């Protein structure tokens, strides 16, 4: 995980400097390292089902990265690849109860946020003559919203089965340095929300208007999202 974060930081720097050559190397390298980390977690006892679907999600994400880095517009191909990645993440989280419980307020909140974003994107698609993307984008918004919901309910399904996730160990002089712990639910939810935020920025810059700081924000939130999701599912 540490090499993945180091290479991710190099990629963030490349994006900030608009260094395409460096970005073409570092961006896919991050995902390759995360796949390696997931494989190591798997070899150390992570659930087979969670490990397989997590690795598949990372693999589809790698494919999506490659599509979106091309000079010619391959947005649709990238969208399909990341849609597949989200489906794999949902399967990795697993389901033990119906998604759309009437009394679940998170469903309502996600529907409102996702619906508002989609309607604004749809307006931009019409203005830019990209209405062919209307259905794929709608399905994508539903998929990423379901990832957030699956991440939030993940903690309910594994309560009492796993301990908290160790994210950072302080380098104190004491023999047992302080450790910051996050529950699997919170770790997963942070990752899923970061992923949704990254995707929302991509949609906004493509269909509404460009934002100067968006490229760096998109890549930082994207990489951190993947790290948190891997930690939540396999640590």
PDB file of N, CA and C in Angstrom, residues 117 120-125 127-128 130 199-215 218:
ATOM      1  N   UNK A 117     -27.500  15.697  -9.529  1.00  0.00           N
ATOM      2  CA  UNK A 117     -26.309  15.708 -10.376  1.00  0.00           C
ATOM      3  C   UNK A 117     -26.642  15.283 -11.796  1.00  0.00           C
ATOM      4  N   UNK A 120     -28.457  17.912 -13.851  1.00  0.00           N
ATOM      5  CA  UNK A 120     -27.559  18.990 -14.300  1.00  0.00           C
ATOM      6  C   UNK A 120     -26.658  18.484 -15.420  1.00  0.00           C
ATOM      7  N   UNK A 121     -26.172  17.259 -15.307  1.00  0.00           N
ATOM      8  CA  UNK A 121     -25.351  16.695 -16.378  1.00  0.00           C
ATOM      9  C   UNK A 121     -26.167  16.547 -17.666  1.00  0.00           C
ATOM     10  N   UNK A 122     -27.429  16.119 -17.525  1.00  0.00           N
ATOM     11  CA  UNK A 122     -28.287  15.931 -18.693  1.00  0.00           C
ATOM     12  C   UNK A 122     -28.498  17.247 -19.435  1.00  0.00           C
ATOM     13  N   UNK A 123     -28.676  18.314 -18.676  1.00  0.00           N
ATOM     14  CA  UNK A 123     -28.812  19.630 -19.299  1.00  0.00           C
ATOM     15  C   UNK A 123     -27.559  19.973 -20.091  1.00  0.00           C
ATOM     16  N   UNK A 124     -26.403  19.699 -19.502  1.00  0.00           N
ATOM     17  CA  UNK A 124     -25.152  19.958 -20.206  1.00  0.00           C
ATOM     18  C   UNK A 124     -24.983  19.090 -21.443  1.00  0.00           C
ATOM     19  N   UNK A 125     -25.411  17.828 -21.349  1.00  0.00           N
ATOM     20  CA  UNK A 125     -25.336  16.934 -22.512  1.00  0.00           C
ATOM     21  C   UNK A 125     -26.163  17.479 -23.666  1.00  0.00           C
ATOM     22  N   UNK A 127     -27.002  20.614 -24.178  1.00  0.00           N
ATOM     23  CA  UNK A 127     -26.379  21.839 -24.685  1.00  0.00           C
ATOM     24  C   UNK A 127     -25.169  21.529 -25.556  1.00  0.00           C
ATOM     25  N   UNK A 128     -24.454  20.452 -25.231  1.00  0.00           N
ATOM     26  CA  UNK A 128     -23.238  20.105 -25.960  1.00  0.00           C
ATOM     27  C   UNK A 128     -23.463  19.050 -27.040  1.00  0.00           C
ATOM     28  N   UNK A 130     -24.473  15.882 -26.633  1.00  0.00           N
ATOM     29  CA  UNK A 130     -23.939  14.581 -26.219  1.00  0.00           C
ATOM     30  C   UNK A 130     -25.025  13.713 -25.580  1.00  0.00           C
ATOM     31  N   UNK A 199     -16.016  11.148  -9.324  1.00  0.00           N
ATOM     32  CA  UNK A 199     -16.854  10.977 -10.518  1.00  0.00           C
ATOM     33  C   UNK A 199     -17.721  12.199 -10.779  1.00  0.00           C
ATOM     34  N   UNK A 200     -18.242  12.795  -9.705  1.00  0.00           N
ATOM     35  CA  UNK A 200     -19.081  13.981  -9.864  1.00  0.00           C
ATOM     36  C   UNK A 200     -18.286  15.125 -10.486  1.00  0.00           C
ATOM     37  N   UNK A 201     -17.023  15.273 -10.074  1.00  0.00           N
ATOM     38  CA  UNK A 201     -16.179  16.320 -10.652  1.00  0.00           C
ATOM     39  C   UNK A 201     -15.895  16.058 -12.126  1.00  0.00           C
ATOM     40  N   UNK A 202     -15.683  14.783 -12.464  1.00  0.00           N
ATOM     41  CA  UNK A 202     -15.468  14.443 -13.874  1.00  0.00           C
ATOM     42  C   UNK A 202     -16.689  14.827 -14.705  1.00  0.00           C
ATOM     43  N   UNK A 203     -17.869  14.448 -14.207  1.00  0.00           N
ATOM     44  CA  UNK A 203     -19.094  14.778 -14.922  1.00  0.00           C
ATOM     45  C   UNK A 203     -19.295  16.280 -15.035  1.00  0.00           C
ATOM     46  N   UNK A 204     -18.990  17.004 -13.973  1.00  0.00           N
ATOM     47  CA  UNK A 204     -19.196  18.456 -13.980  1.00  0.00           C
ATOM     48  C   UNK A 204     -18.279  19.137 -14.990  1.00  0.00           C
ATOM     49  N   UNK A 205     -17.002  18.728 -15.003  1.00  0.00           N
ATOM     50  CA  UNK A 205     -16.062  19.369 -15.930  1.00  0.00           C
ATOM     51  C   UNK A 205     -16.346  19.002 -17.384  1.00  0.00           C
ATOM     52  N   UNK A 206     -16.937  17.841 -17.606  1.00  0.00           N
ATOM     53  CA  UNK A 206     -17.222  17.427 -18.983  1.00  0.00           C
ATOM     54  C   UNK A 206     -18.534  18.007 -19.492  1.00  0.00           C
ATOM     55  N   UNK A 207     -19.557  17.992 -18.662  1.00  0.00           N
ATOM     56  CA  UNK A 207     -20.893  18.349 -19.130  1.00  0.00           C
ATOM     57  C   UNK A 207     -21.369  19.741 -18.719  1.00  0.00           C
ATOM     58  N   UNK A 208     -20.769  20.321 -17.698  1.00  0.00           N
ATOM     59  CA  UNK A 208     -21.227  21.635 -17.235  1.00  0.00           C
ATOM     60  C   UNK A 208     -20.201  22.706 -17.596  1.00  0.00           C
ATOM     61  N   UNK A 209     -19.083  22.727 -16.878  1.00  0.00           N
ATOM     62  CA  UNK A 209     -18.020  23.685 -17.206  1.00  0.00           C
ATOM     63  C   UNK A 209     -16.710  23.229 -16.559  1.00  0.00           C
ATOM     64  N   UNK A 210     -15.596  23.582 -17.175  1.00  0.00           N
ATOM     65  CA  UNK A 210     -14.291  23.212 -16.605  1.00  0.00           C
ATOM     66  C   UNK A 210     -14.045  23.956 -15.294  1.00  0.00           C
ATOM     67  N   UNK A 211     -13.304  23.308 -14.399  1.00  0.00           N
ATOM     68  CA  UNK A 211     -12.893  23.924 -13.145  1.00  0.00           C
ATOM     69  C   UNK A 211     -11.378  23.816 -13.069  1.00  0.00           C
ATOM     70  N   UNK A 212     -10.709  24.920 -12.773  1.00  0.00           N
ATOM     71  CA  UNK A 212      -9.243  24.961 -12.837  1.00  0.00           C
ATOM     72  C   UNK A 212      -8.590  23.908 -11.954  1.00  0.00           C
ATOM     73  N   UNK A 213      -9.096  23.738 -10.741  1.00  0.00           N
ATOM     74  CA  UNK A 213      -8.459  22.825  -9.794  1.00  0.00           C
ATOM     75  C   UNK A 213      -8.998  21.397  -9.886  1.00  0.00           C
ATOM     76  N   UNK A 214      -9.959  21.165 -10.765  1.00  0.00           N
ATOM     77  CA  UNK A 214     -10.623  19.861 -10.825  1.00  0.00           C
ATOM     78  C   UNK A 214      -9.690  18.697 -11.157  1.00  0.00           C
ATOM     79  N   UNK A 215      -8.780  18.800 -12.131  1.00  0.00           N
ATOM     80  CA  UNK A 215      -7.949  17.628 -12.468  1.00  0.00           C
ATOM     81  C   UNK A 215      -7.198  17.050 -11.275  1.00  0.00           C
ATOM     82  N   UNK A 218      -9.722  15.519  -8.781  1.00  0.00           N
ATOM     83  CA  UNK A 218     -10.266  14.264  -9.305  1.00  0.00           C
ATOM     84  C   UNK A 218      -9.310  13.104  -9.041  1.00  0.00           C
TER      85      UNK A 218
END
